[in-house]
Amino acid sequence: MSAQLRETASELAGLLWREHTVYRERAGGVVIRGEHVQRWISLSPAGGRDEVLVRAGRILDGGTTAPARSEAVARLSAGSGELAAVCRRLLSETAVTPTAVPRGRRGGQRKPRGRAATRGRHTSLASWGVVAAVVAVIGLYVASATGRI
């Protein structure tokens, strides 16, 4: 069945996307990756002889695959046209589900807006004032402790 699954996946990949990668999974299924659309389709043997489990999911920014968002069972004997229709439905369900908010370069922190965004991480004048006040208080404490005041 794995040879038939691989052949069907190759035909299906050509129907779904111009740019694609087809490879075999460890469990015996076949994956079709569409990097340009950030989606993947998986075909794996289901309970019946002629049945295949079709799963669809997203490809994350780093190239790893997110867990399947939708799945269906289809018949291999139905032909690649009907199988492509099932895949398109699953892919559309995958696209409709809400996605996570994209993160910034620092793992979730967003860049502040306004003037602070253009200055970067420089210390502001108010921060320097606070530092100077703390140093002055420490200096007064040390001076009073040594008896110089």
CSV table of C-alpha atoms in Angstrom, one decimal:
chain,number,residue,atom,x,y,z
A,1,MET,CA,0.0,0.0,0.0
A,2,SER,CA,2.9,2.4,0.6
A,3,ALA,CA,3.9,2.3,-3.1
A,4,GLN,CA,0.3,3.2,-4.1
A,5,LEU,CA,0.2,5.9,-1.4
A,6,ARG,CA,3.4,7.4,-2.7
A,7,GLU,CA,2.2,7.4,-6.3
A,8,THR,CA,-1.2,8.9,-5.3
A,9,ALA,CA,0.6,11.6,-3.2
A,10,SER,CA,2.8,12.6,-6.2
A,11,GLU,CA,-0.2,13.0,-8.4
A,12,LEU,CA,-2.1,14.9,-5.7
A,13,ALA,CA,0.9,17.2,-5.1
A,14,GLY,CA,0.9,18.2,-8.7
A,15,LEU,CA,-2.8,19.0,-8.6
A,16,LEU,CA,-2.5,21.0,-5.4
A,17,TRP,CA,0.7,23.1,-5.8
A,18,ARG,CA,3.2,23.9,-8.5
A,19,GLU,CA,6.0,23.9,-5.9
A,20,HIS,CA,5.9,21.0,-3.5
A,21,THR,CA,8.0,18.4,-1.7
A,22,VAL,CA,6.8,14.8,-1.2
A,23,TYR,CA,8.5,12.5,1.3
A,24,ARG,CA,7.7,9.4,3.3
A,25,GLU,CA,7.0,9.5,7.1
A,26,ARG,CA,8.5,7.1,9.6
A,27,ALA,CA,5.1,5.6,10.3
A,28,GLY,CA,4.6,4.7,6.6
A,29,GLY,CA,2.5,7.7,5.5
A,30,VAL,CA,3.4,10.3,2.9
A,31,VAL,CA,3.7,14.1,3.4
A,32,ILE,CA,3.2,16.8,0.8
A,33,ARG,CA,4.8,20.1,1.8
A,34,GLY,CA,3.9,23.4,0.1
A,35,GLU,CA,6.5,25.8,1.5
A,36,HIS,CA,5.2,28.8,-0.5
A,37,VAL,CA,1.8,28.5,1.1
A,38,GLN,CA,3.1,27.4,4.5
A,39,ARG,CA,0.8,24.3,4.5
A,40,TRP,CA,1.3,20.5,4.5
A,41,ILE,CA,-0.9,17.5,3.7
A,42,SER,CA,-0.4,14.0,5.1
A,43,LEU,CA,-1.7,10.7,3.7
A,44,SER,CA,-1.5,7.6,5.9
A,45,PRO,CA,-3.2,4.2,5.8
A,46,ALA,CA,-6.5,4.2,7.7
A,47,GLY,CA,-8.6,1.3,9.1
A,48,GLY,CA,-9.9,0.0,5.8
A,49,ARG,CA,-8.0,-1.5,2.9
A,50,ASP,CA,-8.9,1.3,0.5
A,51,GLU,CA,-9.1,4.1,3.1
A,52,VAL,CA,-6.5,6.8,3.7
A,53,LEU,CA,-6.4,9.3,6.6
A,54,VAL,CA,-5.8,12.8,5.2
A,55,ARG,CA,-4.5,15.4,7.6
A,56,ALA,CA,-3.7,19.1,6.9
A,57,GLY,CA,-1.7,21.6,8.9
A,58,ARG,CA,0.6,24.6,8.9
A,59,ILE,CA,4.3,25.0,8.4
A,60,LEU,CA,5.8,27.3,11.1
A,61,ASP,CA,8.4,30.0,10.6
A,62,GLY,CA,11.3,27.8,11.4
A,63,GLY,CA,10.2,25.2,8.9
A,64,THR,CA,8.8,22.8,11.4
A,65,THR,CA,5.3,21.5,11.1
A,66,ALA,CA,2.5,22.4,13.5
A,67,PRO,CA,0.1,19.7,14.6
A,68,ALA,CA,-2.7,18.8,12.2
A,69,ARG,CA,-5.6,21.3,12.3
A,70,SER,CA,-8.1,19.2,10.3
A,71,GLU,CA,-8.4,15.6,9.1
A,72,ALA,CA,-10.7,13.3,7.1
A,73,VAL,CA,-10.9,9.8,5.8
A,74,ALA,CA,-11.1,9.3,2.1
A,75,ARG,CA,-11.0,6.4,-0.4
A,76,LEU,CA,-8.0,5.9,-2.6
A,77,SER,CA,-10.1,4.3,-5.3
A,78,ALA,CA,-12.1,7.6,-5.7
A,79,GLY,CA,-9.3,9.0,-7.8
A,80,SER,CA,-6.9,11.9,-7.4
A,81,GLY,CA,-9.6,14.5,-8.4
A,82,GLU,CA,-11.9,13.7,-5.5
A,83,LEU,CA,-8.9,13.3,-3.1
A,84,ALA,CA,-7.7,16.8,-4.2
A,85,ALA,CA,-11.1,18.2,-3.4
A,86,VAL,CA,-10.9,16.7,0.1
A,87,CYS,CA,-7.4,18.1,0.5
A,88,ARG,CA,-8.5,21.6,-0.6
A,89,ARG,CA,-11.4,21.5,1.9
A,90,LEU,CA,-9.0,20.6,4.7
A,91,LEU,CA,-6.5,23.3,3.6
A,92,SER,CA,-9.2,25.9,3.6
A,93,GLU,CA,-10.3,24.9,7.1
A,94,THR,CA,-6.6,25.2,8.1
A,95,ALA,CA,-6.4,28.7,6.7
A,96,VAL,CA,-9.7,29.8,8.4
A,97,THR,CA,-8.7,28.9,11.9
A,98,PRO,CA,-7.2,31.7,13.9
A,99,THR,CA,-3.4,31.9,14.0
A,100,ALA,CA,-1.2,33.0,16.8
A,101,VAL,CA,0.0,36.6,17.0
A,102,PRO,CA,3.4,36.8,15.3
A,103,ARG,CA,6.2,37.4,17.7
A,104,GLY,CA,8.9,40.0,17.4
A,105,ARG,CA,12.6,39.2,17.3
A,106,ARG,CA,12.9,39.1,21.1
A,107,GLY,CA,10.5,36.2,21.7
A,108,GLY,CA,7.2,38.0,22.1
A,109,GLN,CA,8.3,41.5,22.9
A,110,ARG,CA,7.0,44.1,20.6
A,111,LYS,CA,8.9,47.2,19.6
A,112,PRO,CA,7.5,50.3,21.3
A,113,ARG,CA,6.0,53.0,19.1
A,114,GLY,CA,6.9,56.7,19.0
A,115,ARG,CA,10.2,58.3,19.8
A,116,ALA,CA,11.4,55.4,22.0
A,117,ALA,CA,11.3,53.1,18.9
A,118,THR,CA,13.8,55.2,17.0
A,119,ARG,CA,16.3,55.6,19.9
A,120,GLY,CA,16.6,51.9,20.7
A,121,ARG,CA,17.8,50.9,24.2
A,122,HIS,CA,19.6,54.1,25.2
A,123,THR,CA,19.2,55.4,28.8
A,124,SER,CA,16.9,58.4,29.0
A,125,LEU,CA,17.7,61.7,30.8
A,126,ALA,CA,15.2,60.9,33.5
A,127,SER,CA,17.0,57.6,34.2
A,128,TRP,CA,20.3,59.4,34.6
A,129,GLY,CA,18.6,61.8,37.0
A,130,VAL,CA,17.4,58.9,39.2
A,131,VAL,CA,20.9,57.3,39.1
A,132,ALA,CA,22.5,60.6,40.2
A,133,ALA,CA,20.0,61.0,43.0
A,134,VAL,CA,20.7,57.5,44.3
A,135,VAL,CA,24.5,58.2,44.2
A,136,ALA,CA,24.0,61.5,46.1
A,137,VAL,CA,22.0,59.8,48.8
A,138,ILE,CA,24.6,57.1,49.2
A,139,GLY,CA,27.3,59.7,49.3
A,140,LEU,CA,25.5,61.7,52.0
A,141,TYR,CA,25.0,58.5,54.0
A,142,VAL,CA,28.7,57.6,53.8
A,143,ALA,CA,29.7,61.1,54.6
A,144,SER,CA,27.5,61.2,57.7
A,145,ALA,CA,28.7,57.8,58.8
A,146,THR,CA,32.3,58.9,58.7
A,147,GLY,CA,31.5,62.2,60.5
A,148,ARG,CA,32.5,64.5,57.6
A,149,ILE,CA,29.2,66.4,57.7
